[in-house]
XYZ file of C-alpha atoms in Angstrom:
773
model
C -40.886 37.278 -17.201
C -39.521 37.310 -20.669
C -37.029 34.449 -20.734
C -35.011 33.007 -23.558
C -33.096 29.889 -23.509
C -30.152 29.925 -25.635
C -29.709 26.308 -26.513
C -32.222 23.092 -26.578
C -30.333 20.748 -24.664
C -31.618 19.210 -21.289
C -30.966 22.277 -19.654
C -32.595 24.781 -21.777
C -35.703 22.817 -22.374
C -36.318 21.393 -18.650
C -36.047 24.815 -17.356
C -38.281 26.484 -19.871
C -40.967 23.718 -19.114
C -40.720 23.863 -15.521
C -41.017 28.043 -15.558
C -43.913 27.882 -17.822
C -45.815 25.073 -15.782
C -45.577 27.102 -12.646
C -46.659 30.390 -14.341
C -48.159 30.254 -17.688
C -47.674 33.886 -17.786
C -43.984 33.854 -18.474
C -43.439 34.399 -22.121
C -40.334 31.476 -22.298
C -38.695 31.032 -26.014
C -36.157 27.988 -26.085
C -33.676 28.844 -29.457
C -31.969 25.632 -30.770
C -29.449 25.519 -33.679
C -30.436 22.004 -34.780
C -33.585 21.315 -36.962
C -36.983 20.364 -35.210
C -36.943 16.986 -33.551
C -33.166 16.554 -34.600
C -30.321 15.861 -32.516
C -27.115 14.431 -32.157
C -25.436 11.823 -29.746
C -26.263 8.465 -28.490
C -27.374 7.594 -24.993
C -27.427 9.249 -21.662
C -27.235 8.021 -18.259
C -29.107 9.088 -15.084
C -29.235 8.338 -11.556
C -32.317 6.924 -9.590
C -31.970 10.046 -7.286
C -32.035 12.285 -10.262
C -35.135 10.576 -11.332
C -36.926 11.067 -8.028
C -36.062 14.503 -8.276
C -37.474 14.954 -11.508
C -40.659 13.209 -10.500
C -41.231 15.750 -7.797
C -41.113 18.607 -10.132
C -43.021 17.536 -13.002
C -44.390 13.881 -13.109
C -45.561 13.790 -16.304
C -42.390 14.174 -17.933
C -40.798 12.076 -15.516
C -42.977 9.286 -16.134
C -42.578 9.502 -20.053
C -38.751 9.433 -19.429
C -39.074 6.534 -17.060
C -41.262 4.712 -19.783
C -38.285 5.088 -22.089
C -35.538 3.895 -19.794
C -33.319 1.227 -19.953
C -32.578 -0.025 -16.319
C -29.415 -2.327 -15.525
C -27.702 -3.302 -12.374
C -24.687 -5.053 -13.598
C -21.385 -3.860 -14.514
C -19.438 -6.373 -16.512
C -15.539 -6.108 -17.234
C -13.891 -7.964 -20.104
C -10.018 -7.929 -19.365
C -7.302 -10.202 -20.023
C -9.639 -12.865 -21.392
C -11.532 -12.769 -18.211
C -15.275 -11.734 -17.999
C -16.068 -10.473 -14.196
C -19.429 -9.159 -13.254
C -20.882 -7.222 -10.247
C -24.384 -6.235 -9.531
C -26.395 -3.803 -7.766
C -25.247 -0.482 -9.355
C -28.376 0.713 -10.703
C -27.985 2.630 -13.673
C -30.634 4.165 -15.984
C -30.185 5.077 -19.739
C -32.178 6.763 -22.253
C -31.164 7.957 -26.113
C -30.541 11.442 -26.167
C -32.599 12.102 -28.864
C -35.523 10.419 -26.930
C -34.837 12.377 -24.082
C -34.890 15.749 -25.941
C -37.948 14.760 -28.008
C -39.794 14.004 -24.840
C -38.664 17.443 -23.535
C -39.461 19.428 -26.614
C -42.895 17.844 -26.866
C -43.730 18.714 -23.215
C -42.590 22.072 -23.777
C -44.955 22.632 -26.780
C -47.599 21.198 -24.719
C -47.155 23.930 -21.845
C -46.877 26.432 -24.425
C -42.840 27.185 -24.454
C -42.252 28.828 -27.730
C -39.436 26.510 -29.812
C -37.545 28.123 -32.578
C -35.410 25.608 -34.357
C -32.583 26.099 -36.993
C -31.332 29.338 -35.584
C -27.868 29.570 -34.570
C -27.485 32.299 -31.997
C -24.339 34.098 -31.390
C -25.091 36.659 -28.899
C -27.439 37.143 -25.838
C -27.810 40.985 -27.206
C -29.758 39.470 -30.080
C -32.766 39.674 -27.383
C -32.819 42.908 -26.065
C -36.111 42.877 -24.311
C -35.385 39.473 -22.422
C -35.490 39.741 -18.621
C -33.698 36.644 -18.097
C -31.288 34.738 -20.752
C -30.044 31.110 -19.968
C -27.077 30.467 -21.791
C -27.421 26.822 -21.942
C -25.290 26.738 -25.381
C -23.057 23.917 -24.707
C -19.526 23.165 -23.859
C -18.445 25.501 -26.563
C -20.811 28.533 -25.531
C -20.705 31.787 -27.135
C -22.110 33.478 -24.340
C -19.480 32.268 -21.862
C -16.638 33.243 -24.450
C -18.122 36.391 -25.018
C -18.092 37.358 -21.143
C -14.956 35.640 -20.355
C -13.562 38.214 -18.258
C -16.706 37.872 -16.062
C -17.225 34.276 -16.114
C -13.597 33.380 -15.559
C -13.953 30.041 -16.729
C -11.163 27.462 -16.257
C -10.824 25.045 -19.065
C -8.659 22.104 -19.239
C -8.301 19.954 -22.300
C -7.796 16.347 -21.431
C -5.219 14.339 -22.885
C -7.034 11.010 -23.672
C -9.015 10.777 -27.331
C -12.689 9.129 -27.432
C -15.163 8.595 -30.323
C -18.631 8.145 -29.402
C -20.396 5.645 -31.584
C -23.291 3.098 -31.351
C -24.249 -0.372 -32.168
C -27.373 -2.310 -32.485
C -25.735 -5.106 -30.543
C -27.298 -5.188 -27.153
C -25.717 -5.597 -23.962
C -27.515 -6.422 -20.761
C -24.804 -4.761 -18.204
C -22.680 -1.293 -18.258
C -19.573 -3.462 -20.177
C -16.284 -2.013 -20.244
C -13.958 -3.871 -22.771
C -10.123 -3.183 -22.399
C -8.061 -4.360 -25.439
C -4.252 -4.355 -25.709
C -2.473 -3.247 -29.081
C 1.090 -3.176 -30.006
C 1.148 0.665 -29.085
C -0.931 0.216 -25.741
C -4.182 0.054 -24.311
C -7.919 0.998 -25.701
C -11.058 0.847 -23.379
C -14.835 0.772 -24.664
C -17.437 2.113 -22.171
C -20.803 0.254 -23.508
C -24.412 0.635 -22.406
C -27.726 -0.111 -23.999
C -30.144 2.820 -24.059
C -33.250 1.680 -26.066
C -34.569 -1.791 -27.399
C -32.363 -1.604 -30.201
C -29.373 0.558 -29.799
C -26.376 0.673 -27.551
C -23.928 3.728 -26.740
C -20.264 2.478 -27.809
C -17.351 5.060 -26.755
C -13.866 4.090 -27.472
C -11.105 5.827 -25.608
C -7.282 5.921 -25.648
C -4.446 8.104 -24.746
C -2.855 10.430 -27.143
C 0.381 8.648 -27.714
C -1.620 5.455 -28.774
C -4.115 7.548 -30.683
C -1.060 8.872 -32.643
C 0.617 5.660 -32.753
C -2.071 3.840 -34.777
C -2.339 6.852 -37.223
C -5.940 7.640 -36.083
C -5.244 11.308 -36.471
C -5.074 10.915 -40.109
C -8.118 8.751 -40.112
C -11.421 9.522 -41.218
C -14.951 8.390 -39.623
C -15.173 5.305 -41.979
C -11.424 4.256 -41.329
C -11.780 4.991 -37.433
C -14.995 2.801 -37.153
C -13.359 -0.037 -39.132
C -10.442 0.138 -36.884
C -12.799 -0.196 -33.757
C -14.816 -2.636 -35.103
C -11.705 -4.879 -35.750
C -10.291 -3.870 -32.273
C -13.553 -4.968 -30.344
C -14.385 -7.794 -32.525
C -15.003 -10.208 -29.734
C -17.723 -8.152 -27.912
C -19.439 -6.953 -31.104
C -20.029 -10.344 -32.271
C -20.191 -9.360 -35.988
C -22.622 -6.150 -35.301
C -21.166 -2.953 -36.847
C -20.590 0.605 -35.220
C -22.467 3.276 -36.271
C -21.697 7.067 -35.977
C -24.108 10.202 -36.148
C -21.413 12.689 -35.933
C -21.062 13.265 -39.902
C -21.545 17.246 -39.066
C -17.837 16.850 -37.592
C -14.960 17.030 -39.615
C -12.328 14.357 -39.850
C -12.053 11.481 -37.382
C -14.655 12.294 -35.073
C -12.130 11.859 -32.387
C -12.248 14.416 -29.527
C -10.634 15.483 -26.323
C -12.802 15.943 -23.369
C -12.690 19.530 -22.027
C -13.170 20.161 -18.242
C -14.945 23.449 -17.547
C -15.523 25.340 -14.200
C -16.633 28.842 -14.022
C -15.934 31.423 -11.334
C -18.849 33.368 -12.020
C -22.219 31.923 -13.177
C -24.316 35.180 -14.264
C -24.324 38.859 -15.216
C -26.169 41.834 -16.075
C -25.582 42.511 -20.057
C -25.757 46.282 -21.639
C -29.370 45.521 -22.034
C -29.776 45.140 -18.468
C -30.923 41.644 -18.929
C -30.021 39.041 -16.572
C -27.789 36.421 -18.342
C -26.722 33.147 -16.358
C -25.074 29.812 -17.578
C -26.310 26.266 -17.322
C -25.369 22.950 -18.068
C -22.111 22.189 -19.860
C -21.740 26.126 -20.365
C -21.084 26.632 -16.756
C -19.516 23.117 -15.536
C -18.697 19.818 -17.290
C -18.711 16.352 -16.004
C -16.534 13.377 -17.749
C -18.731 10.532 -19.439
C -16.760 8.018 -17.224
C -19.667 8.708 -14.366
C -21.970 9.879 -16.947
C -23.258 12.993 -14.945
C -23.481 15.683 -17.380
C -27.056 15.270 -18.262
C -27.711 14.924 -14.528
C -26.146 18.111 -13.915
C -27.964 20.165 -16.559
C -31.397 18.883 -15.215
C -30.681 19.641 -11.743
C -29.280 23.184 -12.773
C -32.758 23.619 -13.998
C -34.635 22.554 -11.030
C -32.421 24.535 -8.465
C -33.183 27.600 -10.624
C -36.719 27.227 -10.508
C -36.534 26.395 -7.075
C -34.948 29.655 -6.258
C -37.634 31.532 -8.208
C -40.400 29.700 -6.275
C -38.799 30.510 -2.966
C -37.837 34.134 -3.723
C -40.410 35.228 -6.341
C -40.495 35.032 -10.272
C -40.998 38.759 -10.707
C -38.164 40.350 -12.581
C -37.202 42.674 -9.356
C -35.885 39.283 -7.686
C -33.695 37.870 -10.420
C -30.535 39.285 -8.707
C -31.483 37.559 -5.763
C -32.258 34.481 -7.382
C -29.140 34.169 -9.350
C -27.045 34.716 -6.543
C -28.807 32.035 -4.585
C -28.629 29.720 -7.452
C -25.015 30.066 -7.890
C -24.381 29.574 -4.071
C -26.839 26.602 -3.882
C -25.302 24.684 -7.090
C -21.414 25.522 -6.618
C -20.771 23.223 -4.164
C -22.833 20.163 -5.462
C -21.515 20.354 -8.790
C -17.796 20.675 -7.582
C -18.491 17.415 -5.690
C -19.918 15.659 -9.194
C -17.058 17.117 -11.028
C -14.584 16.098 -8.427
C -15.669 12.451 -8.451
C -15.722 12.859 -12.342
C -12.312 14.099 -12.333
C -11.124 11.142 -10.296
C -12.823 8.549 -12.614
C -11.628 10.203 -15.638
C -8.266 10.515 -14.470
C -8.343 6.617 -13.632
C -9.383 5.904 -17.569
C -6.503 8.297 -18.727
C -3.880 6.329 -16.755
C -5.280 3.118 -16.432
C -2.942 1.619 -19.409
C 0.198 3.101 -18.012
C -0.828 2.114 -14.325
C -3.058 -0.510 -13.991
C -3.868 -2.611 -16.854
C -0.516 -4.513 -16.974
C -0.072 -4.258 -13.170
C -3.240 -5.706 -11.845
C -4.836 -9.264 -11.885
C -8.534 -8.970 -13.302
C -9.871 -9.387 -9.819
C -8.110 -6.306 -8.678
C -8.211 -4.407 -11.630
C -12.321 -4.892 -11.300
C -11.928 -3.705 -7.677
C -9.918 -0.727 -8.992
C -12.188 0.100 -11.801
C -15.321 0.298 -9.427
C -13.855 2.284 -6.698
C -12.144 4.604 -9.367
C -14.396 7.834 -8.594
C -13.768 7.276 -4.619
C -17.622 7.954 -4.287
C -17.860 4.279 -3.950
C -16.094 2.723 -1.144
C -15.489 -0.900 0.222
C -18.735 -1.025 2.433
C -20.554 0.862 -0.238
C -19.761 -2.314 -2.558
C -20.729 -4.609 0.416
C -24.087 -2.988 0.053
C -24.303 -3.463 -3.715
C -23.148 -6.769 -4.348
C -22.365 -8.873 -0.965
C -21.748 -11.803 -3.038
C -19.227 -10.178 -5.156
C -17.221 -8.362 -2.453
C -16.941 -11.660 -0.091
C -15.622 -13.433 -3.229
C -12.987 -10.792 -3.911
C -12.106 -10.595 -0.273
C -11.397 -14.169 -0.203
C -9.352 -13.812 -3.618
C -7.285 -10.845 -2.000
C -6.494 -12.602 1.455
C -6.135 -15.971 -0.349
C -7.836 -17.526 2.574
C -10.470 -20.476 2.979
C -13.948 -19.636 0.966
C -15.598 -21.909 3.648
C -14.498 -19.418 6.137
C -15.667 -15.743 7.064
C -13.808 -13.254 4.450
C -11.124 -11.267 5.811
C -11.176 -7.555 5.208
C -8.263 -6.483 3.295
C -7.071 -4.007 6.117
C -6.677 -7.133 8.216
C -4.538 -9.136 5.724
C -0.794 -9.840 6.812
C 1.959 -8.010 5.084
C 5.475 -9.247 4.852
C 8.880 -7.638 3.943
C 12.343 -9.193 4.644
C 11.771 -11.153 7.807
C 9.134 -8.699 9.225
C 5.516 -9.966 9.096
C 2.996 -7.299 9.789
C -0.358 -8.696 11.372
C -2.514 -6.242 9.376
C -2.089 -3.177 7.011
C -2.604 -0.455 9.717
C 0.267 1.574 10.852
C 0.442 4.603 13.626
C 1.632 7.410 11.864
C 4.902 9.325 13.363
C 3.354 11.854 15.364
C 5.487 14.868 16.871
C 5.034 15.083 20.667
C 7.883 17.518 21.671
C 7.969 15.999 25.028
C 11.382 14.718 25.582
C 13.897 15.975 27.954
C 17.638 16.356 26.587
C 16.388 14.260 23.484
C 15.500 11.294 25.821
C 12.202 9.614 25.572
C 10.521 9.302 29.118
C 7.616 7.950 30.984
C 5.188 9.832 28.633
C 6.543 8.442 25.447
C 6.454 4.773 27.028
C 2.639 5.463 27.897
C 2.018 7.157 24.508
C 3.533 4.487 22.414
C 2.529 1.496 24.836
C -0.978 2.365 24.501
C -0.998 2.283 20.959
C 0.861 -0.616 20.368
C -1.961 -2.420 22.329
C -4.441 -0.801 20.152
C -4.401 -3.320 17.418
C -2.315 -1.669 14.528
C 0.448 -3.927 13.025
C 3.378 -1.154 13.625
C 3.626 1.877 15.523
C 6.065 4.834 14.413
C 7.838 6.780 16.896
C 7.776 10.521 16.254
C 10.932 11.621 13.993
C 13.880 10.727 15.826
C 16.864 13.388 15.632
C 20.366 12.340 14.940
C 21.860 15.106 16.801
C 21.084 18.021 19.007
C 21.336 20.473 16.196
C 18.832 18.202 14.212
C 15.716 18.642 16.390
C 12.755 20.860 15.324
C 12.121 21.848 18.930
C 13.884 21.315 22.370
C 11.130 18.690 23.119
C 12.023 16.353 20.373
C 13.541 12.805 20.978
C 16.932 11.811 19.609
C 19.650 9.203 19.001
C 22.765 10.602 19.224
C 23.926 9.294 22.657
C 23.654 5.922 24.653
C 21.294 7.072 26.864
C 18.829 7.874 24.474
C 19.178 4.391 22.888
C 18.675 3.033 26.216
C 15.400 5.051 26.805
C 14.122 3.813 23.301
C 15.242 -0.068 24.060
C 13.020 -0.006 27.456
C 9.946 1.381 24.990
C 10.675 -1.192 22.327
C 11.173 -3.992 24.499
C 7.579 -2.985 26.684
C 5.934 -2.809 23.577
C 7.238 -6.261 22.403
C 6.174 -7.797 25.715
C 2.856 -6.503 25.926
C 1.547 -6.525 22.305
C 2.154 -8.187 18.858
C 2.796 -4.943 17.332
C 6.065 -4.118 15.428
C 7.913 -0.897 16.352
C 9.378 1.519 14.079
C 11.928 4.513 14.240
C 12.087 7.149 11.902
C 15.363 9.090 11.941
C 15.638 12.745 10.322
C 17.199 16.091 10.548
C 15.227 19.304 10.861
C 17.314 21.630 8.838
C 16.122 24.986 8.217
C 12.787 24.102 10.327
C 14.826 23.435 13.439
C 15.137 25.634 16.452
C 11.493 26.268 16.782
C 9.041 26.339 19.827
C 7.190 23.433 20.778
C 3.581 23.167 18.683
C 1.611 24.509 21.389
C 3.897 27.622 22.140
C 3.822 28.818 18.626
C 4.316 26.312 15.919
C 7.512 27.140 13.387
C 8.454 30.219 15.385
C 11.810 30.720 16.441
C 12.902 29.963 20.445
C 12.154 33.057 22.202
C 14.020 34.600 25.506
C 11.741 32.458 27.637
C 12.947 29.296 26.248
C 15.266 27.252 28.400
C 17.427 26.702 25.031
C 19.254 29.551 22.930
C 18.348 29.151 19.200
C 21.022 26.804 17.465
C 22.412 27.420 13.974
C 20.627 25.940 11.042
C 21.776 23.661 7.943
C 19.897 23.377 4.826
C 20.735 22.554 1.328
C 20.903 26.252 0.361
C 20.160 29.424 2.608
C 16.773 29.954 3.300
C 13.886 30.856 5.908
C 11.450 28.571 6.161
C 8.700 31.252 7.564
C 10.035 34.459 5.392
C 10.992 37.230 7.803
C 10.567 34.837 10.891
C 12.602 31.956 11.055
C 16.190 32.020 11.135
C 18.118 31.746 7.973
C 19.962 28.443 7.386
C 23.269 28.151 6.067
C 24.226 26.279 2.759
C 25.929 22.669 3.930
C 29.560 22.351 3.046
C 31.250 18.916 2.393
C 32.573 18.445 6.024
C 29.032 19.278 7.209
C 27.654 16.669 4.935
C 30.066 14.104 6.117
C 29.542 14.806 9.972
C 25.454 14.715 9.253
C 25.886 11.484 7.718
C 27.795 10.100 10.386
C 25.227 11.191 12.819
C 22.609 9.307 10.649
C 24.723 6.166 10.974
C 25.430 6.059 14.249
C 21.616 6.896 15.260
C 20.726 3.819 12.817
C 23.371 1.721 15.008
C 21.501 2.936 18.017
C 18.010 2.278 16.643
C 19.046 -1.300 15.894
C 20.369 -1.827 19.536
C 17.489 -0.600 20.881
C 15.620 -3.496 19.109
C 13.162 -1.403 16.700
C 11.784 -3.626 13.863
C 11.666 -1.190 11.089
C 13.607 1.937 10.180
C 12.409 5.000 7.977
C 14.633 7.866 6.720
C 12.875 11.061 6.383
C 13.065 12.853 3.318
C 10.085 15.098 3.417
C 8.407 18.103 4.709
C 11.197 20.333 4.094
C 13.660 19.126 6.610
C 17.333 18.559 5.841
C 17.148 15.780 3.141
C 13.855 17.138 1.646
C 15.781 20.195 1.411
C 18.172 19.021 -0.998
C 15.483 17.225 -3.267
C 13.037 19.907 -3.716
C 13.972 22.865 -6.065
C 12.128 25.224 -4.119
C 14.903 24.851 -1.405
C 18.044 23.613 -3.369
C 19.770 26.327 -5.248
C 23.166 24.927 -5.001
C 25.524 25.490 -8.191
C 27.614 22.289 -7.443
C 27.287 18.607 -7.719
C 24.285 18.531 -5.183
C 21.908 21.029 -7.328
C 20.346 21.586 -10.397
C 18.968 18.373 -12.115
C 16.758 15.928 -9.713
C 19.763 13.603 -10.117
C 22.025 15.980 -8.592
C 19.377 16.963 -6.060
C 18.778 13.082 -4.910
C 22.824 12.804 -4.673
C 22.892 13.561 -0.815
C 19.850 12.196 0.298
C 20.898 8.701 -1.580
C 24.273 9.038 0.084
C 22.859 9.307 3.392
C 20.327 6.465 2.752
C 23.093 4.071 1.362
C 24.879 4.630 4.566
C 22.334 3.719 6.690
C 21.101 0.924 4.741
C 24.388 -0.477 5.133
C 24.353 0.048 9.014
C 20.858 -1.214 9.520
C 20.521 -5.162 9.883
C 19.840 -6.443 6.229
C 17.010 -8.910 7.556
C 15.060 -5.922 8.699
C 12.825 -3.505 6.425
C 13.645 0.283 5.764
C 11.134 2.851 4.328
C 11.832 6.446 2.980
C 9.266 9.299 3.658
C 8.998 11.522 0.748
C 6.955 14.836 -0.103
C 5.245 13.364 -3.258
C 3.795 16.789 -4.108
C 5.177 20.535 -2.782
C 1.818 21.875 -4.003
C 3.619 25.121 -5.153
C 4.742 25.784 -8.994
C 7.876 24.903 -9.580
C 8.198 22.265 -6.901
C 8.359 18.764 -6.855
C 5.209 17.037 -8.620
C 3.998 13.250 -8.497
C 5.605 12.795 -11.676
C 8.803 13.703 -10.129
C 7.863 11.442 -6.918
C 7.858 8.427 -9.311
C 11.467 8.973 -10.173
C 12.518 9.865 -6.728
C 11.056 6.542 -5.630
C 12.783 4.895 -8.374
C 15.915 6.044 -7.155
C 15.388 5.114 -3.523
C 14.240 1.685 -4.814
C 17.373 0.965 -6.563
C 19.252 2.021 -3.450
C 17.400 -0.797 -1.646
C 14.479 0.806 -0.102
C 11.557 -1.528 0.843
C 8.628 0.894 0.788
C 8.094 4.603 -0.080
C 5.740 6.571 2.545
C 3.997 9.158 0.562
C 3.445 11.969 2.138
C 3.357 15.757 0.579
C 3.884 19.350 1.294
C 5.265 21.349 4.253
C 8.466 22.456 1.999
C 7.177 25.847 1.320
C 4.847 28.482 3.066
C 3.800 29.201 -0.513
C 1.970 25.813 -0.970
C -1.747 25.632 -1.750
C -2.583 21.797 -1.039
C -6.175 20.281 -2.130
C -7.334 18.790 1.054
C -10.030 15.928 1.331
C -10.249 12.524 2.732
C -7.621 10.281 1.557
C -6.028 13.282 -0.388
C -2.741 11.910 -0.582
C -3.454 8.268 -1.494
C -3.209 9.036 -5.212
C 0.493 9.908 -4.786
C 1.019 6.365 -3.015
C -0.730 4.869 -5.744
C 0.953 6.413 -8.677
C 4.431 5.511 -7.178
C 3.206 2.214 -6.357
C 2.184 1.442 -9.920
C 4.700 3.438 -11.752
C 8.007 2.992 -9.923
C 7.204 -0.561 -9.158
C 7.537 -0.075 -5.321
C 5.232 -0.932 -2.090
C 3.974 2.269 -0.814
C 2.496 3.690 2.503
C -0.618 5.709 2.066
C -0.845 8.857 4.503
C -3.409 11.740 4.821
C -6.960 12.078 5.885
C -7.479 7.927 6.487
C -9.815 7.959 9.194
C -11.984 4.882 8.715
C -11.862 1.158 8.345
C -13.681 1.940 5.002
C -10.990 4.146 3.873
C -8.319 1.507 4.570
C -10.098 -1.114 2.900
C -10.850 0.530 -0.285
C -6.934 1.657 -0.688
C -5.525 -1.762 0.242
C -7.993 -3.586 -1.910
C -7.550 -1.604 -4.785
C -3.811 -2.140 -4.655
C -3.355 2.042 -4.341
C -1.034 1.110 -1.426
C 0.555 -1.526 0.619
C -0.002 0.027 4.203
C -1.797 2.888 5.497
C -0.521 5.435 8.231
C -3.142 6.523 10.460
C -2.376 9.566 12.598
C -4.952 11.893 14.262
C -7.629 9.204 14.605
C -4.798 7.504 16.923
C -4.269 10.565 18.945
C -8.073 10.515 19.703
C -8.207 6.863 20.328
C -5.174 4.848 21.041
C -7.311 1.714 20.241
C -8.704 2.897 17.120
C -7.699 -0.081 15.017
C -9.835 -2.423 17.363
C -12.578 -0.075 17.483
C -12.867 -0.119 13.740
C -12.542 -3.923 13.522
C -15.828 -4.224 16.052
C -17.504 -1.321 13.770
C -16.971 -3.440 10.544
C -18.102 -6.627 12.293
C -14.437 -8.151 12.485
C -14.070 -10.201 15.667
C -10.888 -12.003 14.700
C -8.524 -9.331 15.399
C -7.064 -10.192 18.810
C -7.366 -7.879 22.038
C -4.830 -7.525 24.550
C -6.147 -10.018 27.268
C -6.590 -7.386 29.738
C -9.127 -5.659 27.742
C -10.984 -8.749 26.464
C -14.135 -8.228 28.777
C -14.463 -4.774 26.696
C -14.439 -6.613 23.183
C -17.830 -8.234 23.066
C -19.603 -5.325 24.447
C -18.332 -2.709 21.757
C -18.979 -5.288 19.337
C -22.639 -5.741 20.398
C -22.901 -1.939 20.714
C -21.953 -1.597 17.078
C -24.186 -4.604 16.011
C -27.011 -2.807 17.717
C -26.555 0.577 16.396
C -26.273 -1.019 12.553
C -29.589 -2.873 13.287
C -31.252 0.333 14.417
C -29.899 1.888 11.131
C -31.889 -0.272 9.285
C -35.327 0.179 10.899
């Protein structure tokens, strides 16, 4: 094959040498715009896994790189006058110039043709090539030329950064945070050879502009950074090797994701993107070079598997794209999380968190490092942090964050786990019966600190289905009193009521008979009229059309909420939550997707919040002052033009001002047009943002399924409580089970079940021991 690699970065060079090594008959040329053995940039970071991969494919190159590596295990934080260090993180760094020089020399040794000082603008310059590797970087000319085919999604991020170096040497991957009169700067610092350290300075755009750095040249920018980070530089100077860039050399990171990775050009040559041309990963986790190297390995692997004759190229590139797409998205998602953390840390974490918790938050920023992973990396540090978080006796075993108590008003929860409200559709005439006693009672005995009943409806026309429970009459209140009293008598769990009105999502069948479908002629009840902020059909063409509420409707529904609240108090519930999420009645006022009113209750967010806040104020006044009250909101509608997480902060501030104690941060279910992005703990960022920016405690919900998730969320300060739903459906004793799984024996079990406690703990201990063998 005749192969041309446009761009002499890690991707093009490494692919060239791998293919030449495997088949010397290939005619391979790497074309680079810079001069021979010249490059820009400072150090790059690898993982041990990438090095193992390189060693398997070309040991000679890997050994040379290994010899040039600087290895360190520690991460050090300099923050608010404190120096905190954690070990076991295993980074390796190498100068970008040294890395490329090794790869260039290896290419020459194998017979790869290197062409320097040649700025290629088009793949069509090589009409006789069978395969063109477009490894021409983040500003790829080839990708731009065929943008309609490659369909790149390019997002320019808001933070500014400048990539510098220094001869001051550091023995840890160091993060230094400095506050100025205009905001926070952070430096990412790591040594990459015996004499030089990478020193990346980053800040938000508004801080950059406030300091006039947009008007500063490189010398002025360097002088500014030297003064700002004088303590850590200890007199050392900062250096730039970006003199080729005009202006200040402060850049914005660009996230690149391409839908298609390859094509055939008009010369019938195959053209494939590689490295930064097809995907970028933010320097916050240092994976750009890793991605480029592993692209080269995977493409080589596919040629080995499918054949390296030109007739196989189409099949090879198809398989290559499929194999790499998922892995690169995983890395990019982790990099996105880490990048986003650094972008908001000045607004969200630097002022709010103590140094200990800030360090934990920073270490877990990508969500790839969890609580137990930190324990594997540095048990002593994590034990110390757990003691700090729990404020317990350092001489005793540390308490995992999920098992620390939490107090609000007069209520103290024994731990941070809550059984989330989960609709059961099993009430008769709105009365919670024996089923609810067994269902909720079992979960009250299962170790969670608090158990929510499913949404309790405030009137017959507030129900989702005929099987939904209510609190619109005394018989229903008596039924709830029986259940709450049983739970209090047989467990130490608190019991919570969530009250709500279905609005336009009401009068539907039970979930197992057709979720969101209107009642049919076979149902025991006829459909009832629906109310909402504005006329709507939740499922277009299927659902009933609701009518807009009048002032009289608002007064009646508010009175129903108050009456239900009074009955909830009489039933003995410890906690009350107002349901303002998921497209139900109060949610329909908040979201612009469902509120099209032109009166005082429509239009601006302040107006759309007016009625939900009226209801909240009335309910808060009716609910005992010594008992907590939370509000569940949809923090993201997942629809263009709907509620955003930034709106959620404003919504939370409004409810906080009205007297709410916590915000339960869910999302979606407002519109069938939604396009949520699912994943583990996928809604936790909403709870995190609301907690830090609105200054109110939060409950995190959504795909929280392990003790490790709960510990990570609580320890990082991303939420104060975690509501766990489906795992509690599968296992009422989920909290007890997870305590045993992570080796925490101090959680009390019901006395009737004590004989099982030691057995399950021993089983988990045995399994953990076996896993280490």
